[in-house]
XYZ file of C-alpha atoms in Angstrom:
705
model
C -25.677 -12.463 -5.960
C -26.272 -8.717 -6.517
C -23.178 -8.137 -8.636
C -23.846 -10.966 -11.077
C -25.681 -10.783 -14.382
C -27.215 -14.007 -15.683
C -27.559 -14.768 -19.387
C -28.859 -18.295 -19.751
C -26.277 -20.342 -17.883
C -23.708 -17.539 -18.186
C -23.195 -15.075 -15.351
C -21.072 -11.997 -15.031
C -19.971 -10.219 -11.887
C -17.454 -7.454 -11.500
C -16.591 -7.664 -15.182
C -15.814 -11.379 -14.883
C -17.737 -13.782 -17.090
C -18.588 -17.134 -15.454
C -20.407 -20.285 -16.391
C -21.913 -21.943 -13.342
C -19.282 -21.547 -10.613
C -16.319 -21.289 -13.000
C -14.662 -18.094 -14.147
C -14.555 -17.794 -17.911
C -13.006 -14.471 -18.838
C -12.762 -10.807 -17.993
C -15.319 -9.089 -20.161
C -15.992 -5.398 -20.464
C -19.395 -5.995 -22.063
C -21.959 -8.713 -22.689
C -24.047 -8.896 -25.820
C -27.599 -10.087 -25.248
C -28.697 -12.161 -28.201
C -32.464 -11.529 -28.189
C -35.225 -9.625 -26.461
C -35.738 -12.184 -23.691
C -32.030 -12.245 -22.849
C -31.880 -8.467 -22.966
C -34.793 -8.082 -20.583
C -33.390 -10.771 -18.293
C -30.064 -8.946 -18.060
C -31.842 -5.718 -17.140
C -34.062 -7.450 -14.619
C -31.241 -9.353 -12.958
C -28.908 -6.414 -12.756
C -30.623 -3.153 -11.710
C -27.248 -2.187 -10.268
C -24.816 -3.673 -12.747
C -21.146 -3.559 -11.862
C -19.017 -0.723 -13.070
C -17.400 -1.364 -16.401
C -20.060 -3.865 -17.540
C -22.085 -2.626 -20.477
C -25.225 -4.434 -21.653
C -25.772 -4.261 -25.359
C -28.803 -5.257 -27.334
C -27.907 -7.271 -30.415
C -29.787 -7.362 -33.666
C -29.285 -10.118 -36.205
C -29.763 -9.398 -39.882
C -29.504 -12.133 -42.512
C -25.697 -12.035 -42.275
C -24.117 -12.277 -38.831
C -20.360 -11.787 -38.669
C -18.078 -12.356 -35.710
C -16.245 -9.188 -36.435
C -12.500 -8.935 -36.139
C -11.057 -12.416 -35.995
C -8.170 -13.454 -33.878
C -6.482 -16.748 -33.169
C -8.819 -19.348 -31.733
C -7.072 -21.114 -28.900
C -9.052 -24.294 -29.250
C -8.991 -27.366 -31.361
C -11.953 -29.409 -32.541
C -14.203 -30.603 -29.747
C -12.651 -28.122 -27.324
C -14.625 -25.092 -26.270
C -11.670 -22.992 -25.275
C -10.541 -19.558 -26.346
C -7.678 -17.243 -25.452
C -8.545 -13.582 -25.215
C -5.826 -11.274 -24.156
C -4.354 -13.772 -21.783
C -7.722 -14.745 -20.272
C -9.007 -18.257 -20.841
C -12.559 -18.817 -22.041
C -14.088 -22.152 -21.093
C -17.657 -23.193 -21.723
C -18.713 -25.566 -18.954
C -22.147 -27.184 -18.486
C -23.891 -25.589 -15.531
C -26.525 -27.376 -13.452
C -28.623 -29.765 -15.465
C -27.817 -28.000 -18.648
C -31.490 -27.578 -19.518
C -32.612 -24.352 -21.080
C -35.465 -22.261 -19.828
C -38.847 -22.349 -21.548
C -38.305 -18.964 -23.155
C -34.815 -19.663 -24.442
C -34.467 -20.361 -28.165
C -32.123 -22.764 -29.865
C -28.811 -21.140 -30.746
C -25.172 -21.725 -31.662
C -22.643 -20.551 -29.136
C -19.704 -19.265 -31.213
C -16.256 -19.309 -29.608
C -13.476 -17.229 -31.118
C -10.754 -14.995 -29.812
C -12.218 -11.593 -29.220
C -15.805 -12.877 -29.307
C -18.008 -15.318 -27.508
C -21.525 -14.813 -28.780
C -24.754 -16.575 -29.589
C -26.304 -16.989 -33.009
C -30.066 -17.722 -32.831
C -31.177 -20.527 -35.114
C -34.128 -19.876 -37.425
C -37.160 -22.126 -37.296
C -36.962 -23.380 -40.882
C -34.466 -21.798 -43.249
C -30.950 -23.301 -43.444
C -27.891 -21.426 -42.183
C -24.835 -21.129 -44.417
C -21.574 -20.892 -42.421
C -18.448 -19.480 -44.048
C -16.348 -16.382 -44.664
C -17.964 -15.363 -47.957
C -20.408 -12.518 -48.371
C -23.266 -14.963 -48.998
C -22.817 -16.708 -45.621
C -25.522 -16.282 -42.976
C -23.001 -16.849 -40.168
C -19.831 -15.123 -41.287
C -16.440 -16.163 -39.892
C -13.734 -14.064 -41.596
C -10.686 -16.282 -41.179
C -8.432 -18.088 -43.612
C -9.124 -21.474 -41.989
C -12.806 -21.137 -42.970
C -13.933 -21.673 -46.567
C -16.215 -19.165 -48.283
C -19.065 -21.682 -48.111
C -17.853 -24.015 -45.384
C -20.932 -25.788 -44.025
C -24.730 -25.699 -43.972
C -26.923 -26.190 -40.891
C -30.496 -27.215 -41.630
C -33.530 -28.919 -40.090
C -34.428 -32.344 -41.459
C -37.143 -34.503 -39.926
C -37.264 -32.264 -36.848
C -33.489 -32.666 -36.293
C -30.599 -30.309 -36.857
C -28.162 -31.581 -39.512
C -24.701 -30.179 -40.304
C -23.382 -30.670 -43.837
C -19.886 -29.919 -45.068
C -19.912 -28.025 -48.390
C -16.549 -29.248 -49.665
C -14.510 -27.062 -47.330
C -10.744 -26.954 -47.442
C -10.186 -27.687 -43.722
C -13.205 -30.002 -43.271
C -15.910 -29.909 -40.600
C -15.700 -31.903 -37.373
C -18.340 -32.832 -34.822
C -17.013 -33.753 -31.389
C -13.573 -34.234 -32.888
C -14.706 -36.573 -35.678
C -14.500 -35.469 -39.283
C -17.799 -35.696 -41.165
C -17.770 -36.831 -44.757
C -21.150 -35.456 -45.773
C -23.895 -34.965 -43.168
C -24.175 -35.462 -39.436
C -27.230 -35.297 -37.168
C -26.578 -33.032 -34.196
C -27.545 -33.360 -30.567
C -27.649 -30.811 -27.782
C -24.171 -29.982 -26.573
C -22.359 -31.131 -29.726
C -19.156 -29.208 -30.519
C -18.744 -28.294 -34.191
C -15.313 -27.270 -35.519
C -15.503 -24.936 -38.542
C -11.878 -24.482 -39.454
C -10.505 -23.084 -36.202
C -13.848 -21.768 -34.939
C -15.967 -23.706 -32.441
C -19.764 -23.788 -32.457
C -21.709 -25.379 -29.582
C -25.334 -26.348 -30.231
C -27.878 -25.279 -27.613
C -31.364 -26.722 -28.034
C -34.359 -25.262 -26.270
C -35.472 -27.209 -23.175
C -33.104 -30.082 -23.986
C -30.563 -31.297 -21.443
C -27.095 -32.259 -22.635
C -26.900 -35.916 -23.712
C -24.989 -38.551 -21.765
C -21.275 -38.291 -22.461
C -20.016 -40.803 -25.010
C -17.087 -43.014 -24.042
C -14.458 -42.783 -26.783
C -12.784 -45.952 -27.970
C -8.988 -46.207 -28.220
C -8.838 -44.833 -31.769
C -11.130 -41.861 -31.090
C -9.264 -41.111 -27.865
C -5.931 -40.948 -29.689
C -7.520 -38.665 -32.278
C -8.697 -36.320 -29.537
C -5.265 -36.399 -27.891
C -3.684 -35.603 -31.256
C -5.976 -32.575 -31.636
C -5.137 -31.345 -28.158
C -1.432 -31.816 -28.766
C -1.660 -29.791 -31.980
C -3.519 -27.045 -30.143
C -0.989 -27.125 -27.305
C 1.997 -26.837 -29.648
C 0.443 -24.168 -31.849
C -0.975 -21.899 -29.155
C 1.191 -22.829 -26.166
C -1.811 -23.960 -24.110
C -1.555 -26.807 -21.590
C -3.708 -29.873 -21.163
C -3.689 -32.878 -18.883
C -4.296 -36.615 -19.265
C -5.997 -38.253 -16.282
C -6.034 -42.064 -16.013
C -8.730 -43.572 -13.789
C -7.974 -47.148 -12.735
C -11.170 -48.742 -11.398
C -9.271 -51.784 -10.143
C -11.780 -54.347 -11.423
C -12.031 -56.127 -14.794
C -15.837 -55.851 -14.930
C -17.636 -52.541 -14.462
C -20.863 -50.831 -15.496
C -19.910 -48.275 -18.158
C -23.226 -46.417 -18.170
C -23.208 -46.091 -14.394
C -19.648 -44.776 -14.330
C -20.352 -42.246 -17.088
C -23.456 -40.994 -15.236
C -21.403 -40.555 -12.072
C -18.600 -38.713 -13.870
C -20.874 -36.528 -16.012
C -21.253 -33.714 -13.434
C -17.510 -33.704 -12.704
C -16.391 -33.098 -16.294
C -16.712 -30.008 -18.451
C -18.127 -29.806 -21.940
C -14.703 -29.694 -23.584
C -13.367 -32.654 -21.601
C -13.190 -36.041 -23.337
C -13.528 -39.434 -21.669
C -12.275 -42.654 -23.257
C -11.643 -46.255 -22.280
C -8.347 -48.157 -22.486
C -8.105 -51.807 -21.537
C -10.392 -53.573 -19.108
C -10.455 -51.249 -16.119
C -8.788 -48.024 -17.228
C -10.521 -44.781 -18.167
C -8.695 -41.824 -19.647
C -9.873 -38.205 -19.457
C -8.453 -35.442 -21.657
C -8.573 -32.156 -19.734
C -7.706 -28.936 -21.618
C -6.726 -25.735 -19.849
C -6.350 -27.169 -16.340
C -3.365 -26.518 -14.126
C -1.903 -29.151 -11.833
C -3.890 -28.124 -8.766
C -7.162 -28.296 -10.697
C -6.311 -31.739 -12.101
C -5.462 -32.968 -8.620
C -8.733 -31.584 -7.264
C -10.697 -33.227 -10.077
C -8.976 -36.568 -9.454
C -9.918 -36.435 -5.776
C -13.520 -35.576 -6.659
C -13.715 -38.525 -9.080
C -12.309 -40.910 -6.472
C -14.781 -39.620 -3.881
C -17.624 -40.224 -6.338
C -16.563 -43.720 -7.437
C -14.986 -45.261 -4.324
C -18.284 -46.452 -2.730
C -18.833 -48.771 -5.687
C -15.176 -49.236 -6.694
C -13.078 -49.270 -3.505
C -9.823 -49.952 -5.412
C -10.089 -46.866 -7.624
C -7.031 -44.643 -8.045
C -5.949 -41.896 -10.437
C -2.783 -40.685 -12.099
C -2.151 -37.759 -14.412
C 0.397 -36.347 -16.806
C 0.583 -32.836 -18.228
C 1.543 -31.448 -21.594
C 4.094 -29.977 -22.102
C 5.510 -30.289 -18.560
C 5.752 -34.104 -18.678
C 6.165 -34.483 -22.441
C 4.437 -33.746 -25.731
C 4.307 -37.196 -27.298
C 0.845 -38.829 -27.100
C 2.142 -42.250 -26.142
C 4.436 -40.734 -23.550
C 1.557 -38.890 -21.880
C -0.648 -41.995 -21.907
C 2.065 -44.220 -20.455
C 3.015 -41.691 -17.785
C -0.561 -41.138 -16.631
C -1.195 -44.885 -16.495
C 2.013 -45.517 -14.561
C 1.139 -42.665 -12.184
C -2.217 -44.336 -11.517
C -0.522 -47.681 -10.905
C 1.977 -46.076 -8.525
C -0.614 -44.133 -6.515
C -2.081 -45.622 -3.323
C -5.668 -46.895 -3.273
C -8.114 -43.974 -3.423
C -5.161 -41.685 -4.164
C -3.993 -39.388 -6.979
C -0.406 -39.175 -8.252
C 1.270 -37.085 -10.926
C 3.789 -38.181 -13.521
C 6.391 -35.903 -11.938
C 6.607 -38.344 -9.013
C 7.549 -41.266 -11.275
C 11.156 -40.382 -12.007
C 13.556 -42.611 -10.127
C 17.009 -41.474 -8.997
C 19.459 -44.291 -8.342
C 22.921 -43.810 -6.946
C 25.720 -46.213 -7.823
C 28.795 -44.945 -6.008
C 29.618 -41.555 -7.486
C 27.371 -42.178 -10.484
C 23.727 -41.035 -10.570
C 21.122 -42.506 -12.918
C 17.776 -40.855 -13.678
C 15.064 -43.243 -14.846
C 11.474 -42.769 -15.955
C 10.935 -44.935 -19.031
C 9.279 -48.292 -18.174
C 11.758 -50.198 -20.349
C 14.707 -48.642 -18.546
C 13.190 -49.344 -15.141
C 12.746 -53.004 -16.109
C 16.293 -53.136 -17.436
C 17.827 -51.759 -14.248
C 15.714 -54.141 -12.201
C 17.221 -56.942 -14.318
C 20.719 -55.592 -13.663
C 19.971 -55.633 -9.955
C 19.061 -59.330 -10.185
C 22.126 -60.130 -12.295
C 24.485 -58.270 -9.962
C 25.056 -61.003 -7.343
C 25.962 -63.633 -9.960
C 29.424 -64.225 -11.365
C 28.434 -64.736 -15.019
C 29.812 -62.370 -17.643
C 27.356 -59.797 -18.965
C 27.420 -58.215 -22.420
C 25.831 -54.753 -22.657
C 24.893 -53.638 -26.161
C 23.661 -50.256 -27.270
C 24.440 -47.214 -29.368
C 27.202 -44.859 -28.393
C 26.336 -42.526 -25.530
C 23.267 -44.419 -24.296
C 24.699 -45.244 -20.843
C 26.506 -48.577 -21.069
C 29.079 -47.625 -18.402
C 26.278 -46.631 -16.012
C 24.712 -50.051 -16.537
C 28.065 -51.657 -15.715
C 28.255 -49.531 -12.569
C 24.815 -50.791 -11.562
C 25.940 -54.407 -11.988
C 29.055 -53.782 -9.880
C 27.048 -51.938 -7.208
C 24.683 -54.889 -6.707
C 27.492 -57.486 -6.660
C 29.472 -58.802 -3.677
C 32.483 -57.035 -5.255
C 31.138 -53.529 -4.672
C 33.823 -52.786 -2.065
C 36.522 -53.504 -4.664
C 37.523 -51.653 -7.807
C 35.404 -51.122 -10.919
C 37.973 -50.789 -13.695
C 36.728 -49.365 -17.005
C 38.915 -50.083 -20.072
C 38.256 -48.545 -23.482
C 39.359 -51.280 -25.862
C 39.116 -48.950 -28.868
C 41.860 -46.778 -27.360
C 44.345 -49.668 -26.926
C 46.953 -49.795 -29.731
C 47.190 -53.268 -31.255
C 50.908 -53.488 -30.490
C 50.440 -52.694 -26.807
C 47.013 -54.183 -26.113
C 48.353 -57.515 -24.839
C 50.867 -55.837 -22.559
C 48.293 -53.383 -21.200
C 45.670 -56.042 -20.476
C 47.858 -58.922 -19.253
C 51.110 -57.226 -18.192
C 54.696 -58.072 -19.161
C 57.963 -59.186 -17.671
C 61.248 -57.313 -17.720
C 63.019 -57.700 -21.058
C 59.928 -59.120 -22.806
C 60.373 -56.593 -25.596
C 62.397 -53.529 -26.405
C 61.752 -50.877 -23.761
C 60.448 -53.301 -21.116
C 62.969 -52.229 -18.463
C 60.852 -53.607 -15.614
C 57.938 -55.934 -14.957
C 54.419 -54.490 -15.172
C 51.092 -55.732 -13.799
C 48.355 -55.818 -16.432
C 45.002 -54.085 -16.103
C 43.111 -57.343 -15.543
C 45.447 -58.360 -12.730
C 45.244 -54.908 -11.131
C 41.462 -55.263 -10.661
C 41.877 -58.340 -8.433
C 38.638 -59.063 -6.561
C 36.691 -56.400 -8.476
C 34.900 -55.884 -11.778
C 36.459 -55.161 -15.156
C 34.383 -53.240 -17.694
C 35.643 -53.755 -21.253
C 34.055 -51.003 -23.306
C 33.936 -51.483 -27.090
C 35.149 -55.069 -26.797
C 34.350 -55.583 -30.478
C 37.422 -53.497 -31.402
C 39.932 -56.039 -30.000
C 42.132 -57.895 -32.481
C 41.595 -61.668 -33.040
C 44.834 -62.497 -31.195
C 43.773 -60.574 -28.100
C 40.298 -62.109 -28.327
C 41.824 -65.623 -28.115
C 43.909 -64.734 -25.056
C 40.935 -63.031 -23.375
C 38.812 -66.154 -23.934
C 41.501 -68.253 -22.222
C 41.589 -65.866 -19.257
C 37.783 -65.980 -18.864
C 37.598 -69.769 -18.963
C 40.507 -70.489 -16.623
C 40.743 -67.293 -14.515
C 44.449 -67.422 -15.346
C 46.574 -64.906 -17.233
C 49.986 -65.109 -18.829
C 52.117 -61.998 -18.881
C 54.055 -61.169 -22.030
C 57.488 -62.752 -21.734
C 56.494 -64.986 -18.812
C 56.048 -68.768 -18.631
C 54.118 -68.920 -15.376
C 50.333 -68.395 -15.352
C 48.935 -66.224 -12.609
C 45.455 -66.571 -11.074
C 42.998 -63.681 -11.232
C 39.648 -63.129 -9.559
C 37.558 -60.718 -11.612
C 34.014 -60.306 -12.887
C 33.996 -59.333 -16.545
C 31.381 -56.972 -18.020
C 31.750 -56.117 -21.707
C 30.020 -53.506 -23.861
C 29.805 -52.750 -27.559
C 27.872 -50.627 -30.024
C 28.261 -53.337 -32.664
C 26.009 -56.321 -33.285
C 28.476 -58.934 -32.057
C 26.261 -61.812 -33.131
C 26.364 -60.559 -36.726
C 30.089 -59.835 -36.404
C 30.683 -63.409 -35.222
C 28.664 -64.867 -38.099
C 30.693 -62.737 -40.522
C 33.970 -64.013 -39.019
C 35.078 -60.644 -37.638
C 34.629 -61.691 -34.008
C 35.316 -65.037 -32.365
C 32.102 -66.995 -31.905
C 33.416 -68.822 -28.852
C 34.281 -65.520 -27.174
C 30.885 -64.078 -28.040
C 29.116 -67.017 -26.415
C 31.380 -66.697 -23.393
C 30.789 -62.965 -22.996
C 27.075 -63.242 -23.721
C 25.939 -65.535 -20.930
C 23.503 -62.668 -20.371
C 23.058 -59.960 -22.990
C 21.413 -56.687 -21.992
C 20.336 -54.280 -24.740
C 20.039 -50.566 -23.900
C 17.428 -48.694 -25.966
C 18.555 -45.451 -27.626
C 17.329 -42.126 -26.299
C 14.881 -41.632 -29.205
C 13.025 -44.757 -28.015
C 12.599 -43.440 -24.486
C 11.289 -39.920 -25.058
C 9.751 -39.936 -21.611
C 13.191 -39.266 -20.163
C 14.217 -36.428 -22.496
C 12.489 -33.561 -20.580
C 13.788 -34.837 -17.235
C 17.349 -35.352 -18.468
C 17.438 -32.039 -20.326
C 16.326 -30.034 -17.291
C 18.727 -31.929 -14.999
C 21.744 -31.419 -17.278
C 20.894 -27.752 -17.888
C 20.482 -27.025 -14.188
C 23.728 -28.820 -13.297
C 25.647 -26.909 -15.976
C 24.327 -23.488 -14.988
C 25.153 -24.193 -11.297
C 28.731 -25.061 -12.267
C 28.902 -21.755 -14.145
C 27.287 -19.792 -11.293
C 24.406 -18.570 -13.461
C 20.807 -17.824 -12.571
C 18.205 -20.555 -13.202
C 17.206 -21.188 -16.813
C 13.967 -22.683 -18.118
C 13.370 -24.586 -21.360
C 10.543 -23.163 -23.476
C 7.826 -25.408 -24.882
C 9.048 -24.817 -28.454
C 12.541 -25.948 -27.530
C 11.230 -29.009 -25.721
C 9.219 -29.931 -28.810
C 12.386 -29.857 -30.921
C 14.321 -31.871 -28.367
C 11.595 -34.515 -28.466
C 11.569 -34.556 -32.272
C 15.339 -34.891 -32.696
C 16.810 -38.384 -33.375
C 19.782 -38.034 -30.953
C 22.400 -40.160 -32.716
C 24.757 -39.419 -29.806
C 22.045 -40.307 -27.262
C 22.401 -39.098 -23.656
C 25.972 -37.918 -24.161
C 24.874 -35.659 -27.007
C 21.968 -34.289 -24.961
C 24.293 -33.451 -22.081
C 26.716 -31.671 -24.429
C 23.876 -29.601 -25.891
C 22.627 -28.591 -22.437
C 26.178 -27.589 -21.461
C 26.321 -25.475 -24.608
C 22.997 -23.769 -23.834
C 23.954 -23.133 -20.203
C 27.110 -21.413 -21.451
C 25.583 -19.301 -24.222
C 22.161 -18.317 -22.818
C 22.585 -15.522 -20.292
C 19.208 -15.559 -18.494
C 15.507 -16.269 -18.776
C 14.231 -19.056 -21.028
C 15.986 -21.147 -23.663
C 14.249 -20.337 -26.954
C 14.503 -21.999 -30.403
C 16.907 -19.375 -31.727
C 19.388 -20.391 -29.001
C 19.675 -23.958 -30.293
C 22.625 -25.254 -32.335
C 22.317 -25.440 -36.103
C 21.420 -29.120 -36.169
C 17.955 -28.306 -34.797
C 17.207 -25.621 -37.399
C 19.027 -24.214 -40.415
C 17.805 -20.672 -39.802
C 15.495 -18.616 -37.678
C 13.158 -15.775 -38.631
C 13.797 -12.319 -37.339
C 11.092 -9.791 -36.491
C 11.586 -8.216 -39.880
C 10.771 -11.537 -41.538
C 14.238 -12.071 -42.895
C 16.301 -15.195 -42.392
C 19.200 -15.214 -39.984
C 21.532 -18.077 -40.814
C 22.950 -20.240 -38.087
C 25.796 -22.264 -39.448
C 27.493 -23.399 -36.242
C 27.317 -23.400 -32.487
C 29.374 -20.245 -32.444
C 26.983 -18.366 -34.683
C 24.066 -19.751 -32.682
C 25.638 -18.337 -29.523
C 25.888 -14.935 -31.162
C 22.232 -15.105 -32.083
C 21.217 -15.426 -28.426
C 20.993 -11.662 -28.211
C 18.743 -11.362 -31.252
C 15.113 -10.369 -30.975
C 12.738 -13.346 -30.749
C 10.319 -14.134 -33.541
C 6.836 -12.700 -33.458
C 5.001 -15.950 -32.820
C 5.582 -19.699 -32.452
C 3.911 -20.241 -35.801
C 6.837 -18.484 -37.492
C 9.394 -20.821 -36.013
C 11.073 -23.065 -38.583
C 10.399 -26.753 -38.468
C 13.186 -29.058 -37.361
C 15.075 -30.663 -40.205
C 17.095 -33.830 -39.716
C 20.819 -33.534 -40.040
C 21.116 -36.786 -41.912
C 18.842 -39.329 -43.500
C 18.496 -43.075 -43.237
C 17.241 -45.195 -46.129
C 13.480 -44.732 -46.297
C 12.742 -48.450 -45.950
C 14.884 -48.687 -42.819
C 13.310 -45.570 -41.361
C 9.803 -46.917 -41.900
C 10.674 -50.278 -40.337
C 12.144 -48.599 -37.294
C 9.118 -46.311 -36.930
C 6.740 -49.250 -37.230
C 8.622 -51.273 -34.619
C 8.719 -48.287 -32.252
C 4.984 -47.674 -32.549
C 4.236 -51.347 -31.979
C 6.394 -51.369 -28.862
C 4.693 -48.219 -27.539
C 1.245 -49.648 -28.269
C 2.134 -52.759 -26.279
C 3.251 -50.525 -23.431
C -0.019 -48.572 -23.535
C -2.102 -51.773 -23.457
C -0.020 -53.558 -20.817
C 1.202 -56.103 -23.327
C -2.247 -57.166 -24.600
C -1.438 -57.786 -28.246
C -4.976 -57.700 -29.616
C -5.619 -54.312 -28.022
C -2.274 -53.008 -29.252
C -3.202 -54.048 -32.798
C -6.531 -52.245 -32.453
C -4.760 -49.163 -31.120
C -2.663 -49.024 -34.288
C -5.593 -49.917 -36.587
C -3.581 -52.923 -37.732
C -5.098 -56.371 -38.468
C -4.317 -58.753 -35.632
C -2.720 -61.382 -37.854
C -0.483 -58.728 -39.394
C 0.423 -57.417 -35.948
C 1.337 -60.902 -34.672
C 3.421 -61.605 -37.788
C 5.330 -58.334 -37.440
C 5.978 -59.010 -33.756
C 7.654 -62.246 -34.785
C 9.513 -60.453 -37.591
C 10.880 -57.788 -35.237
C 11.659 -60.235 -32.441
C 9.175 -58.660 -30.032
C 8.586 -61.638 -27.820
C 7.596 -61.887 -24.186
C 9.948 -60.744 -21.445
C 12.581 -63.392 -20.547
C 12.940 -65.014 -17.153
C 15.978 -65.577 -15.002
C 15.962 -69.247 -15.949
C 16.785 -68.217 -19.483
C 19.893 -66.265 -18.501
C 22.253 -69.146 -19.040
C 20.968 -69.880 -22.504
C 22.483 -66.794 -24.035
C 19.065 -65.248 -24.677
C 19.193 -61.554 -25.522
C 17.383 -59.333 -23.026
C 16.053 -56.322 -24.900
C 14.382 -53.426 -23.126
C 12.856 -52.442 -26.441
C 10.904 -55.711 -26.458
């Protein structure tokens, strides 16, 4: 390759720096780190490409990286971002060094990617102070951050009480750590990769569940801070027993140095892949399947991407696992293919969360029956859509679905509206009137907010349910009705009945089957999909050009509690579609509930006190960087004890989802003692999923469980 310059495993051609067959970055010059490298560059490139300068480096006692910029890489990730070009250090070939190549530290930082030769004996002080041998002038690095020394013929890294700690392969070291070839050392936000002379990279270590979550957390932090993507690839081997060492050996050549590989469950591997786009992830998945399928013929892969498919760790893990489960044998599927669109008459439901998919499957099975169904859930979480699903799957689908808001019925007129009245029954009754229940003959009646009915109306409704007969106001003759009743409430009717505010007999009658809808904050998987759908629908109604949601905005949407659930999300997307003229929705476009103020380019605060003022701010200049964006503040607070209980229950539920319901593994995932985990499951009512045989017992069906 006449236009390529080789420096160790690094090559450069046409001003493009590569490692093996992969492009690393556009580079106007390469610094040779010692005489042998310098001579090799000259020998390999008698006709070096235009624009590529070869410089000979000299290393005094102190070696500084020069002007420091933002490192676009988190611990254990050899990735940098230089002027829009991505730097990735990838093992090439066997990874073995030549006989004349010394041991060195490869230093990755924005604006520099250089080698620091390691001395034979004397220790190396790493820091930003003047006394440091390897100087890294950045605030994330302490003045005396770490010391690298040789002990018993091994390299040892020691943290010197640094402010931001020292990590090796993503794991924080307390005091000292023995290093191996290929280890990635995080010094603040700088990355150092150890290269040992004539030593091949060691076999990749399989991370356990805890270490894998730590690595995912680091990648998520990097992604949010520097707006860099990463992917999560789940590899389902399809067998409960498999040879870990053999699989790791097979996958070793397919993965890069910065990639992490962990194990979840019995047959599931998870790879963390920074800086790969969707096409590259798909290509890697196919290569892995091709490598493993001779030994594991049932292998399949699924992937999710951050931030495209979400930014929550559990969300990404669940989506990638579900994508693997949904893919055909020896196939690769992405999380984007998992969203389900279901049409119930004129109503459309978008589903992606596993709990919601199970719930709607349950509604499909309940549809053909005639038993009453009680739908519970917070306001705006989709109770009427659930009722529409029940009606759609029932034999009554050709008849009317009548929705009645019980909270809007005045007490004085509720009986007349529901059951009808005869002429002269009361003042103003100049003619007979058919009630709402009678008007839905042969169809389904949806009583929304049934908990708001008065005790007198509750008693008459109970009579109508038990006998399928109604009595109009002012009439003496009962009339037969043929309806299927579906009720909904945001209240805890069981607690209301125990407190005497709701009839117990009516509750038991309505709750032959109780379906609980989880709030939007418990199904974050669906937030990106719903937000983009609502925003696109609103801008099409307004005749505007397409709008995109920035990563910073999506992060705030995912972090918000959504007390109004899906209804509130739709209203906010309608607001953004109206106020944002073109381009991307940025944090300064959001209503005041997401942030109290934004920072202008001048560093001053621009108050946003309302939606109106937020709309006016849409023409303001954006902030200089994502780091200057204000953090989301909650609009209101719950009691701390209640908040902690809810958070704990949510994490336990998500851990059970990630481990396919294996409680011992879920406890390990949360670093919680098993006995404590089992006790809390009982405390929070997180039991196994109910069966159809339990429907008639009044058992509560909770998607959150």
